[in-house]
GROMACS .gro file of C-alpha atoms in nm:
model
  489
    1GLN     CA    1  11.950  18.645  15.977
    2SER     CA    2  11.843  18.467  15.664
    3GLY     CA    3  11.476  18.507  15.739
    4LEU     CA    4  11.348  18.148  15.730
    5THR     CA    5  11.317  17.932  16.034
    6HIS     CA    6  11.238  17.568  16.034
    7GLU     CA    7  11.034  17.400  16.296
    8CYS     CA    8  11.229  17.133  16.471
    9GLY     CA    9  11.419  16.811  16.455
   10VAL     CA   10  11.327  16.484  16.626
   11PHE     CA   11  11.545  16.187  16.718
   12GLY     CA   12  11.485  15.852  16.885
   13ALA     CA   13  11.710  15.559  16.978
   14ILE     CA   14  11.655  15.211  17.120
   15ALA     CA   15  11.906  14.938  17.208
   16THR     CA   16  11.857  14.579  17.091
   17GLY     CA   17  11.947  14.264  17.283
   18GLU     CA   18  11.984  14.239  17.660
   19TRP     CA   19  11.880  14.534  17.875
   20PRO     CA   20  12.041  14.717  18.055
   21THR     CA   21  12.238  14.794  17.741
   22GLN     CA   22  12.606  14.881  17.699
   23ILE     CA   23  12.509  15.158  17.456
   24ASP     CA   24  12.488  15.503  17.611
   25ILE     CA   25  12.145  15.589  17.475
   26GLY     CA   26  12.140  15.939  17.630
   27GLN     CA   27  12.467  16.031  17.456
   28VAL     CA   28  12.356  15.881  17.126
   29ILE     CA   29  12.044  16.100  17.135
   30CYS     CA   30  12.244  16.407  17.239
   31LEU     CA   31  12.485  16.360  16.946
   32GLY     CA   32  12.188  16.290  16.720
   33LEU     CA   33  12.039  16.626  16.821
   34VAL     CA   34  12.371  16.807  16.770
   35ALA     CA   35  12.359  16.683  16.409
   36LEU     CA   36  12.005  16.827  16.382
   37GLN     CA   37  12.098  17.159  16.545
   38HIS     CA   38  12.049  17.342  16.213
   39ARG     CA   39  11.677  17.255  16.241
   40GLY     CA   40  11.631  17.447  16.565
   41GLN     CA   41  11.848  17.638  16.809
   42GLU     CA   42  11.598  17.761  17.059
   43SER     CA   43  11.536  17.477  17.299
   44ALA     CA   44  11.586  17.104  17.327
   45GLY     CA   45  11.489  16.809  17.543
   46ILE     CA   46  11.567  16.441  17.591
   47VAL     CA   47  11.354  16.180  17.766
   48THR     CA   48  11.482  15.828  17.834
   49SER     CA   49  11.323  15.512  17.969
   50GLU     CA   50  11.472  15.202  18.127
   51GLY     CA   51  11.192  15.002  17.971
   52LYS     CA   52  11.047  14.865  18.291
   53CYS     CA   53  10.784  15.109  18.402
   54GLY     CA   54  10.576  15.367  18.221
   55LYS     CA   55  10.573  15.594  18.525
   56ASN     CA   56  10.938  15.697  18.555
   57PHE     CA   57  11.097  15.857  18.257
   58ASN     CA   58  11.421  16.053  18.291
   59VAL     CA   59  11.377  16.403  18.150
   60HIS     CA   60  11.610  16.691  18.085
   61LYS     CA   61  11.522  16.995  17.878
   62GLY     CA   62  11.628  17.357  17.849
   63MET     CA   63  11.660  17.670  17.639
   64GLY     CA   64  11.947  17.734  17.399
   65MET     CA   65  12.198  17.524  17.209
   66ILE     CA   66  12.237  17.149  17.272
   67ASN     CA   67  12.593  17.175  17.406
   68ASN     CA   68  12.486  17.427  17.669
   69ILE     CA   69  12.179  17.230  17.781
   70PHE     CA   70  12.330  16.884  17.821
   71THR     CA   71  12.627  16.876  18.058
   72ASP     CA   72  12.803  16.574  18.211
   73ASP     CA   73  12.579  16.605  18.516
   74SER     CA   74  12.253  16.615  18.322
   75MET     CA   75  12.367  16.326  18.101
   76LYS     CA   76  12.422  16.107  18.408
   77LYS     CA   77  12.051  16.136  18.484
   78LEU     CA   78  11.951  16.027  18.133
   79LYS     CA   79  12.004  15.655  18.186
   80GLY     CA   80  11.796  15.417  17.982
   81ASN     CA   81  11.762  15.160  17.707
   82LEU     CA   82  11.554  15.382  17.480
   83GLY     CA   83  11.474  15.750  17.447
   84ILE     CA   84  11.363  16.038  17.228
   85GLY     CA   85  11.480  16.395  17.185
   86HIS     CA   86  11.379  16.714  17.014
   87THR     CA   87  11.537  17.040  16.909
   88ARG     CA   88  11.306  17.332  16.851
   89TYR     CA   89  11.266  17.656  16.665
   90SER     CA   90  10.976  17.861  16.782
   91THR     CA   91  10.726  17.922  16.508
   92SER     CA   92  10.473  18.071  16.742
   93ALA     CA   93  10.588  18.367  16.944
   94ALA     CA   94  10.621  18.197  17.279
   95SER     CA   95  10.971  18.076  17.355
   96GLU     CA   96  10.960  17.976  17.715
   97GLU     CA   97  11.086  17.676  17.902
   98VAL     CA   98  10.729  17.540  17.928
   99ASN     CA   99  10.722  17.493  17.551
  100CYS     CA  100  11.034  17.274  17.547
  101GLN     CA  101  10.962  16.927  17.423
  102PRO     CA  102  10.936  16.631  17.456
  103PHE     CA  103  10.607  16.656  17.644
  104VAL     CA  104  10.552  16.406  17.919
  105VAL     CA  105  10.185  16.356  17.993
  106HIS     CA  106  10.003  16.151  18.247
  107THR     CA  107   9.730  16.057  18.006
  108GLY     CA  108   9.509  15.933  18.287
  109GLU     CA  109   9.455  16.293  18.395
  110LEU     CA  110   9.378  16.412  18.046
  111VAL     CA  111   9.094  16.173  17.985
  112ASN     CA  112   9.022  16.073  18.344
  113CYS     CA  113   9.091  15.712  18.271
  114GLU     CA  114   9.323  15.547  18.516
  115SER     CA  115   9.428  15.257  18.294
  116LEU     CA  116   9.629  15.494  18.071
  117ARG     CA  117   9.987  15.539  18.175
  118LYS     CA  118  10.229  15.822  18.137
  119ASP     CA  119  10.344  15.852  17.778
  120VAL     CA  120  10.575  16.078  17.593
  121LEU     CA  121  10.542  16.249  17.265
  122THR     CA  122  10.777  16.472  17.075
  123ARG     CA  123  10.704  16.589  16.729
  124GLY     CA  124  10.873  16.730  16.424
  125VAL     CA  125  10.635  16.992  16.303
  126GLY     CA  126  10.299  17.170  16.339
  127LEU     CA  127   9.955  17.052  16.238
  128SER     CA  128   9.827  17.321  16.002
  129THR     CA  129   9.836  17.657  16.172
  130HIS     CA  130   9.728  17.702  16.528
  131SER     CA  131   9.775  17.364  16.684
  132ASP     CA  132  10.092  17.221  16.826
  133SER     CA  133  10.239  16.924  17.008
  134GLU     CA  134  10.022  16.970  17.312
  135LEU     CA  135   9.725  16.934  17.083
  136ILE     CA  136   9.872  16.623  16.921
  137THR     CA  137   9.946  16.485  17.265
  138GLN     CA  138   9.589  16.546  17.372
  139ALA     CA  139   9.453  16.398  17.049
  140LEU     CA  140   9.653  16.082  17.112
  141CYS     CA  141   9.474  16.053  17.444
  142LEU     CA  142   9.135  16.022  17.275
  143ASN     CA  143   8.988  15.677  17.232
  144PRO     CA  144   8.992  15.562  16.869
  145PRO     CA  145   8.652  15.524  16.696
  146ASP     CA  146   8.642  15.144  16.742
  147GLY     CA  147   8.699  15.170  17.115
  148GLU     CA  148   8.967  14.987  17.312
  149GLY     CA  149   8.958  14.651  17.483
  150ASP     CA  150   9.233  14.617  17.734
  151GLY     CA  151   9.431  14.938  17.784
  152PRO     CA  152   9.532  15.187  17.517
  153ASP     CA  153   9.567  15.068  17.158
  154TRP     CA  154   9.841  15.306  17.049
  155PRO     CA  155   9.860  15.217  16.678
  156ALA     CA  156   9.482  15.272  16.651
  157ARG     CA  157   9.510  15.608  16.826
  158ILE     CA  158   9.797  15.719  16.606
  159LYS     CA  159   9.606  15.613  16.296
  160HIS     CA  160   9.300  15.802  16.419
  161LEU     CA  161   9.512  16.117  16.466
  162MET     CA  162   9.657  16.080  16.114
  163GLN     CA  163   9.311  16.054  15.962
  164LEU     CA  164   9.203  16.367  16.150
  165ALA     CA  165   9.515  16.560  16.052
  166PRO     CA  166   9.692  16.454  15.730
  167LEU     CA  167   9.942  16.744  15.733
  168SER     CA  168  10.218  16.801  15.843
  169TYR     CA  169  10.441  16.630  16.097
  170SER     CA  170  10.703  16.375  16.184
  171LEU     CA  171  10.650  16.229  16.528
  172VAL     CA  172  10.845  16.010  16.763
  173ILE     CA  173  10.636  15.871  17.044
  174MET     CA  174  10.786  15.672  17.330
  175LEU     CA  175  10.609  15.425  17.554
  176LYS     CA  176  10.786  15.244  17.834
  177ASP     CA  177  10.962  14.990  17.610
  178LYS     CA  178  10.902  15.092  17.247
  179ILE     CA  179  10.916  15.389  17.014
  180TYR     CA  180  10.666  15.468  16.737
  181GLY     CA  181  10.780  15.674  16.439
  182VAL     CA  182  10.508  15.846  16.238
  183ARG     CA  183  10.525  16.041  15.915
  184ASP     CA  184  10.230  16.237  15.779
  185PRO     CA  185  10.041  16.077  15.487
  186TYR     CA  186  10.171  16.339  15.241
  187GLY     CA  187  10.530  16.277  15.348
  188ASN     CA  188  10.568  16.653  15.382
  189ARG     CA  189  10.820  16.626  15.665
  190PRO     CA  190  11.125  16.401  15.657
  191LEU     CA  191  11.186  16.102  15.888
  192CYS     CA  192  11.432  15.814  15.844
  193ILE     CA  193  11.565  15.504  16.015
  194GLY     CA  194  11.923  15.401  16.092
  195LYS     CA  195  12.087  15.094  16.239
  196ILE     CA  196  12.351  15.115  16.514
  197VAL     CA  197  12.617  14.868  16.397
  198PRO     CA  198  12.907  14.703  16.588
  199LEU     CA  199  13.221  14.918  16.628
  200SER     CA  200  13.434  14.674  16.428
  201ILE     CA  201  13.229  14.742  16.114
  202GLY     CA  202  13.466  15.018  15.997
  203SER     CA  203  13.698  14.758  15.843
  204TYR     CA  204  13.448  14.601  15.600
  205ARG     CA  205  13.250  14.896  15.480
  206ASN     CA  206  13.124  14.729  15.167
  207GLU     CA  207  12.882  14.506  15.355
  208LYS     CA  208  12.519  14.578  15.271
  209VAL     CA  209  12.354  14.744  15.570
  210ASP     CA  210  12.086  14.473  15.599
  211LYS     CA  211  12.360  14.210  15.647
  212LEU     CA  212  12.510  14.392  15.947
  213ALA     CA  213  12.418  14.306  16.306
  214ALA     CA  214  12.199  14.563  16.485
  215GLU     CA  215  12.310  14.685  16.828
  216GLY     CA  216  12.028  14.935  16.822
  217TRP     CA  217  11.800  15.143  16.602
  218VAL     CA  218  11.766  15.517  16.555
  219ILE     CA  219  11.498  15.731  16.396
  220SER     CA  220  11.562  16.090  16.294
  221SER     CA  221  11.439  16.388  16.094
  222GLU     CA  222  11.759  16.363  15.887
  223SER     CA  223  12.028  16.102  15.832
  224CYS     CA  224  12.321  16.348  15.857
  225GLY     CA  225  12.424  16.244  16.209
  226PHE     CA  226  12.417  15.867  16.158
  227LEU     CA  227  12.785  15.803  16.089
  228SER     CA  228  12.896  16.011  16.387
  229ILE     CA  229  12.698  15.787  16.626
  230GLY     CA  230  12.807  15.462  16.464
  231ALA     CA  231  12.481  15.410  16.276
  232ARG     CA  232  12.414  15.338  15.907
  233TYR     CA  233  12.124  15.474  15.703
  234VAL     CA  234  11.860  15.206  15.637
  235ARG     CA  235  11.560  15.377  15.477
  236GLU     CA  236  11.304  15.653  15.502
  237VAL     CA  237  10.982  15.614  15.696
  238ARG     CA  238  10.732  15.608  15.410
  239PRO     CA  239  10.459  15.873  15.386
  240GLY     CA  240  10.174  15.775  15.622
  241GLU     CA  241  10.376  15.492  15.774
  242ILE     CA  242  10.367  15.403  16.143
  243VAL     CA  243  10.683  15.212  16.242
  244GLU     CA  244  10.744  15.042  16.573
  245LEU     CA  245  11.095  15.017  16.716
  246THR     CA  246  11.147  14.756  16.991
  247ARG     CA  247  11.452  14.574  17.127
  248ASN     CA  248  11.373  14.305  16.868
  249GLY     CA  249  11.390  14.535  16.566
  250ILE     CA  250  11.167  14.752  16.348
  251LYS     CA  251  10.836  14.671  16.185
  252THR     CA  252  10.565  14.853  15.995
  253ILE     CA  253  10.240  14.866  16.192
  254ASP     CA  254  10.029  15.043  15.930
  255VAL     CA  255  10.037  15.283  15.637
  256VAL     CA  256   9.773  15.558  15.619
  257GLU     CA  257   9.709  15.655  15.257
  258CYS     CA  258   9.698  16.014  15.132
  259PRO     CA  259   9.343  16.160  15.122
  260GLU     CA  260   9.159  16.109  14.790
  261ASN     CA  261   9.464  15.944  14.637
  262ARG     CA  262   9.650  16.272  14.616
  263ARG     CA  263  10.020  16.273  14.533
  264HIS     CA  264  10.283  16.289  14.805
  265ALA     CA  265  10.412  16.636  14.886
  266PHE     CA  266  10.761  16.627  15.036
  267CYS     CA  267  10.876  16.983  15.111
  268ILE     CA  268  11.099  17.085  14.819
  269PHE     CA  269  11.264  17.348  15.037
  270GLU     CA  270  11.427  17.073  15.242
  271TYR     CA  271  11.648  17.022  14.937
  272VAL     CA  272  11.699  17.391  14.868
  273TYR     CA  273  11.761  17.526  15.214
  274PHE     CA  274  11.682  17.344  15.537
  275ALA     CA  275  11.855  17.010  15.530
  276ARG     CA  276  12.223  16.951  15.591
  277SER     CA  277  12.390  16.863  15.261
  278ASP     CA  278  12.501  16.516  15.371
  279SER     CA  279  12.145  16.402  15.446
  280ILE     CA  280  11.963  16.153  15.221
  281PHE     CA  281  11.605  16.204  15.100
  282GLU     CA  282  11.421  15.991  14.845
  283GLY     CA  283  11.731  15.783  14.773
  284GLN     CA  284  11.964  16.074  14.696
  285MET     CA  285  12.204  16.300  14.884
  286VAL     CA  286  12.093  16.661  14.933
  287TYR     CA  287  12.435  16.781  14.812
  288SER     CA  288  12.384  16.608  14.475
  289VAL     CA  289  12.047  16.777  14.426
  290ARG     CA  290  12.198  17.118  14.506
  291LEU     CA  291  12.478  17.048  14.257
  292GLN     CA  292  12.216  16.955  13.999
  293CYS     CA  293  12.024  17.279  14.071
  294GLY     CA  294  12.344  17.465  13.984
  295ARG     CA  295  12.381  17.273  13.656
  296GLN     CA  296  12.018  17.347  13.567
  297LEU     CA  297  12.065  17.714  13.658
  298ALA     CA  298  12.362  17.732  13.419
  299ARG     CA  299  12.142  17.598  13.138
  300GLU     CA  300  11.868  17.849  13.215
  301ALA     CA  301  12.072  18.158  13.303
  302TYR     CA  302  12.424  18.142  13.160
  303VAL     CA  303  12.636  18.455  13.173
  304ASP     CA  304  12.991  18.500  13.045
  305ALA     CA  305  13.231  18.555  13.335
  306ASP     CA  306  13.581  18.480  13.464
  307ILE     CA  307  13.489  18.286  13.774
  308VAL     CA  308  13.194  18.120  13.945
  309SER     CA  309  13.170  18.149  14.321
  310SER     CA  310  12.926  18.113  14.606
  311VAL     CA  311  12.801  18.264  14.926
  312PRO     CA  312  12.949  18.002  15.161
  313GLU     CA  313  12.833  17.746  15.256
  314SER     CA  314  12.473  17.782  15.144
  315GLY     CA  315  12.547  17.828  14.773
  316THR     CA  316  12.861  17.616  14.736
  317ALA     CA  317  12.716  17.289  14.599
  318ALA     CA  318  12.511  17.477  14.338
  319ALA     CA  319  12.813  17.690  14.241
  320HIS     CA  320  13.016  17.374  14.170
  321GLY     CA  321  12.730  17.250  13.954
  322TYR     CA  322  12.715  17.581  13.763
  323ALA     CA  323  13.093  17.577  13.712
  324ARG     CA  324  13.095  17.215  13.585
  325GLU     CA  325  12.810  17.279  13.344
  326THR     CA  326  12.963  17.598  13.198
  327GLY     CA  327  13.331  17.499  13.213
  328LEU     CA  328  13.405  17.821  13.405
  329HIS     CA  329  13.647  17.807  13.697
  330PHE     CA  330  13.516  17.785  14.051
  331ALA     CA  331  13.701  18.000  14.304
  332GLU     CA  332  13.621  18.112  14.654
  333VAL     CA  333  13.573  18.486  14.685
  334LEU     CA  334  13.427  18.517  15.035
  335CYS     CA  335  13.583  18.421  15.364
  336LYS     CA  336  13.333  18.350  15.640
  337ASN     CA  337  13.370  18.475  15.996
  338ARG     CA  338  13.247  18.200  16.227
  339TYR     CA  339  13.216  18.424  16.529
  340VAL     CA  340  12.949  18.667  16.423
  341GLY     CA  341  12.650  18.593  16.642
  342ARG     CA  342  12.343  18.809  16.645
  343THR     CA  343  12.446  19.155  16.741
  344PHE     CA  344  12.238  19.390  16.952
  345ILE     CA  345  12.471  19.684  16.899
  346GLN     CA  346  12.306  19.945  16.682
  347PRO     CA  347  12.562  20.042  16.415
  348SER     CA  348  12.655  20.409  16.394
  349THR     CA  349  12.528  20.602  16.094
  350ARG     CA  350  12.867  20.580  15.923
  351LEU     CA  351  12.877  20.200  15.954
  352ARG     CA  352  12.517  20.170  15.847
  353GLN     CA  353  12.593  20.376  15.534
  354LEU     CA  354  12.889  20.149  15.463
  355GLY     CA  355  12.636  19.863  15.455
  356VAL     CA  356  12.892  19.622  15.594
  357ALA     CA  357  12.872  19.251  15.528
  358LYS     CA  358  12.963  19.155  15.884
  359LYS     CA  359  12.985  18.782  15.823
  360PHE     CA  360  13.231  18.794  15.535
  361GLY     CA  361  13.566  18.916  15.416
  362ALA     CA  362  13.660  18.930  15.046
  363LEU     CA  363  13.951  18.727  14.905
  364SER     CA  364  14.069  19.027  14.707
  365GLU     CA  365  14.330  18.852  14.488
  366ASN     CA  366  14.060  18.617  14.356
  367VAL     CA  367  13.822  18.907  14.296
  368TYR     CA  368  14.030  19.197  14.165
  369GLY     CA  369  13.963  19.277  13.800
  370LYS     CA  370  13.730  18.978  13.759
  371ARG     CA  371  13.377  18.927  13.630
  372LEU     CA  372  13.201  18.708  13.889
  373VAL     CA  373  12.897  18.485  13.894
  374LEU     CA  374  12.792  18.463  14.258
  375ILE     CA  375  12.555  18.184  14.353
  376ASP     CA  376  12.335  18.148  14.660
  377ASP     CA  377  12.062  17.902  14.751
  378SER     CA  378  11.778  18.149  14.803
  379ILE     CA  379  11.676  18.508  14.861
  380VAL     CA  380  11.413  18.566  15.126
  381ARG     CA  381  11.404  18.928  15.236
  382GLY     CA  382  11.687  19.041  15.013
  383ASN     CA  383  11.881  19.233  15.276
  384THR     CA  384  12.199  19.023  15.300
  385ILE     CA  385  12.309  19.004  14.935
  386GLY     CA  386  12.344  19.383  14.881
  387PRO     CA  387  12.625  19.430  15.137
  388ILE     CA  388  12.807  19.124  14.994
  389ILE     CA  389  12.799  19.271  14.642
  390LYS     CA  390  12.929  19.600  14.775
  391LEU     CA  391  13.211  19.418  14.955
  392LEU     CA  392  13.314  19.241  14.633
  393ARG     CA  393  13.306  19.566  14.433
  394ASP     CA  394  13.515  19.737  14.701
  395ALA     CA  395  13.763  19.450  14.661
  396GLY     CA  396  13.787  19.525  14.287
  397ALA     CA  397  13.528  19.302  14.116
  398LEU     CA  398  13.446  19.430  13.765
  399GLU     CA  399  13.103  19.265  13.739
  400VAL     CA  400  12.888  19.075  13.986
  401HIS     CA  401  12.610  18.854  13.844
  402ILE     CA  402  12.381  18.697  14.104
  403ARG     CA  403  12.231  18.354  14.032
  404ILE     CA  404  11.987  18.199  14.279
  405ALA     CA  405  11.962  17.819  14.281
  406SER     CA  406  11.588  17.821  14.364
  407PRO     CA  407  11.277  18.006  14.248
  408PRO     CA  408  11.162  18.320  14.433
  409LEU     CA  409  10.972  18.266  14.758
  410LEU     CA  410  10.628  18.420  14.710
  411TYR     CA  411  10.381  18.258  14.950
  412PRO     CA  412  10.360  18.177  15.320
  413CYS     CA  413  10.391  17.818  15.446
  414TYR     CA  414  10.118  17.666  15.663
  415MET     CA  415  10.310  17.347  15.722
  416GLY     CA  416  10.543  17.457  15.993
  417ILE     CA  417  10.807  17.667  15.820
  418ASN     CA  418  10.823  18.017  15.951
  419ILE     CA  419  10.826  18.209  15.622
  420PRO     CA  420  10.782  18.584  15.660
  421THR     CA  421  10.456  18.743  15.547
  422ARG     CA  422  10.396  18.809  15.177
  423GLU     CA  423  10.479  19.176  15.225
  424GLU     CA  424  10.824  19.091  15.357
  425LEU     CA  425  10.917  18.851  15.077
  426ILE     CA  426  11.127  19.050  14.831
  427GLY     CA  427  11.012  18.828  14.541
  428ASN     CA  428  10.665  18.981  14.574
  429LYS     CA  429  10.797  19.335  14.558
  430LEU     CA  430  11.058  19.332  14.285
  431ASN     CA  431  11.108  19.137  13.963
  432PRO     CA  432  11.463  19.007  13.888
  433GLU     CA  433  11.567  19.322  13.695
  434GLU     CA  434  11.442  19.551  13.973
  435LEU     CA  435  11.600  19.332  14.238
  436ALA     CA  436  11.936  19.338  14.059
  437LYS     CA  437  11.922  19.717  14.063
  438TYR     CA  438  11.813  19.722  14.430
  439VAL     CA  439  12.104  19.504  14.546
  440GLY     CA  440  12.360  19.654  14.308
  441ALA     CA  441  12.418  19.350  14.086
  442ASP     CA  442  12.492  19.358  13.712
  443SER     CA  443  12.224  19.093  13.661
  444LEU     CA  444  12.014  18.854  13.869
  445ALA     CA  445  11.830  18.535  13.777
  446TYR     CA  446  11.646  18.260  13.964
  447LEU     CA  447  11.610  17.890  13.887
  448SER     CA  448  11.265  17.813  13.744
  449VAL     CA  449  11.012  17.600  13.937
  450ASP     CA  450  11.025  17.339  13.659
  451GLY     CA  451  11.404  17.348  13.667
  452LEU     CA  452  11.401  17.284  14.042
  453ARG     CA  453  11.157  16.993  14.000
  454LYS     CA  454  11.375  16.849  13.727
  455ALA     CA  455  11.689  16.872  13.941
  456VAL     CA  456  11.515  16.707  14.236
  457GLN     CA  457  11.363  16.423  14.035
  458LEU     CA  458  11.661  16.343  13.812
  459ASN     CA  459  11.827  16.087  14.039
  460MET     CA  460  11.541  16.020  14.276
  461SER     CA  461  11.449  15.660  14.354
  462LYS     CA  462  11.092  15.637  14.228
  463ASN     CA  463  10.926  15.326  14.372
  464SER     CA  464  10.577  15.434  14.273
  465PRO     CA  465  10.610  15.715  14.014
  466GLU     CA  466  10.236  15.790  14.021
  467LYS     CA  467  10.271  15.895  14.387
  468VAL     CA  468  10.583  16.112  14.346
  469GLY     CA  469  10.522  16.476  14.425
  470HIS     CA  470  10.675  16.770  14.605
  471CYS     CA  471  10.525  17.058  14.794
  472THR     CA  472  10.605  17.384  14.615
  473ALA     CA  473  10.346  17.594  14.800
  474CYS     CA  474  10.591  17.869  14.902
  475LEU     CA  475  10.694  17.908  14.536
  476THR     CA  476  10.364  17.852  14.352
  477GLY     CA  477  10.082  17.896  14.605
  478ASP     CA  478   9.969  17.542  14.528
  479TYR     CA  479   9.903  17.390  14.873
  480PRO     CA  480   9.897  17.009  14.896
  481GLY     CA  481   9.594  16.991  15.123
  482GLY     CA  482   9.426  17.302  14.980
  483LEU     CA  483   9.426  17.624  15.182
  484PRO     CA  484   9.362  17.587  15.553
  485GLU     CA  485   9.038  17.762  15.649
  486ASP     CA  486   9.016  18.095  15.830
  487LEU     CA  487   9.371  18.217  15.790
  488GLU     CA  488   9.459  18.576  15.860
  489TRP     CA  489   9.655  18.635  15.540
   0.00000   0.00000   0.00000
């Protein structure tokens, strides 16, 4: 249990050309969600539409992991030419089936207006603190300030919602024959677009993506699953952008600017911790940023040692960066056990005193008689690194120096990441020297906040440099939209 949970992944897909399509939209979405499984393992749902009628959507949702929820039988029901899906982590306490998304609402009942049809909304993350998707769904059922002529004006409603609530969400909203993708004006949450390309494309990979034919379009919290569904990354949804996906392609409907011309505030912890390393944000691969964090860490906190290693897989990219920068050898010292789930067996006193690192074994020949630098991506509560250090010492390590490729977590997040309370964050209780002593390390150092910013911005594509910014609230207490009112901290 690493102690941080992330709230959710969203995915949408729509086929181009003649409907009914040859593309199995339900399966594309299911595979898309499998690639986003690291963003939430509690519940998931998929809703598809055949594009003809706003009253019958095909819905399947359930608790647990994607592969257990969607079976051959349930996939047969998810016919359609377009659809959206969602995988969820609970951030509020309630994890029941009723909270599974996407939400399907008969908006007519919500606002007693019969001309509104059933619409679907699934979202990436929470609006400030106490609201959630239901609230967003309800807000989308309000008439926009300028009123509506003939039936609902969805872009105007979405824009109205974004002006009411600038932080923090990525939404995919499906109507009967189109999908809207929406990213909050600060760009705090990720959202990107991919193109489903013809199967024969494999042979001429060097083609620019905009030259390739589109068999469909996808929209997702992260790009990591695109290749596995035959899609290619096109671009990010820009902060505040509303995009419309139809069978004819994608177009920008509107862009809602950040309040008072503030800078954008993409969550910097996506790079450090949440995202899968093959995802692309801001024109760069997450893996490259993590590697760069390791290089920067080596400049800031070098220590003489025999080998550099990592806590797999979370610290591996940064460890390679540290090794390249210092010229020290990289070697694996820990072997991961893939089959350790959460255990409900209370360990006996003897095992508890051993302080076993259940998830790992030590590669003793690589460790014995060596001075190690051990790199991980973050420390949250500080209760997993101690047993690992003990394991390495038991396997014969002479010295163990811990290097963390991010700054200490000090503050709670109000933008949908479930960070423990300030009291639980070890960075608030112990400074690096005290923490080293507490976990049994010879030394311990974190990457600086400036160092992290530098690593992130080094190879970033900066279209409008004056707008570039990252949310570092959990590290600095500097919240992009100011502090939400009336919080119980």
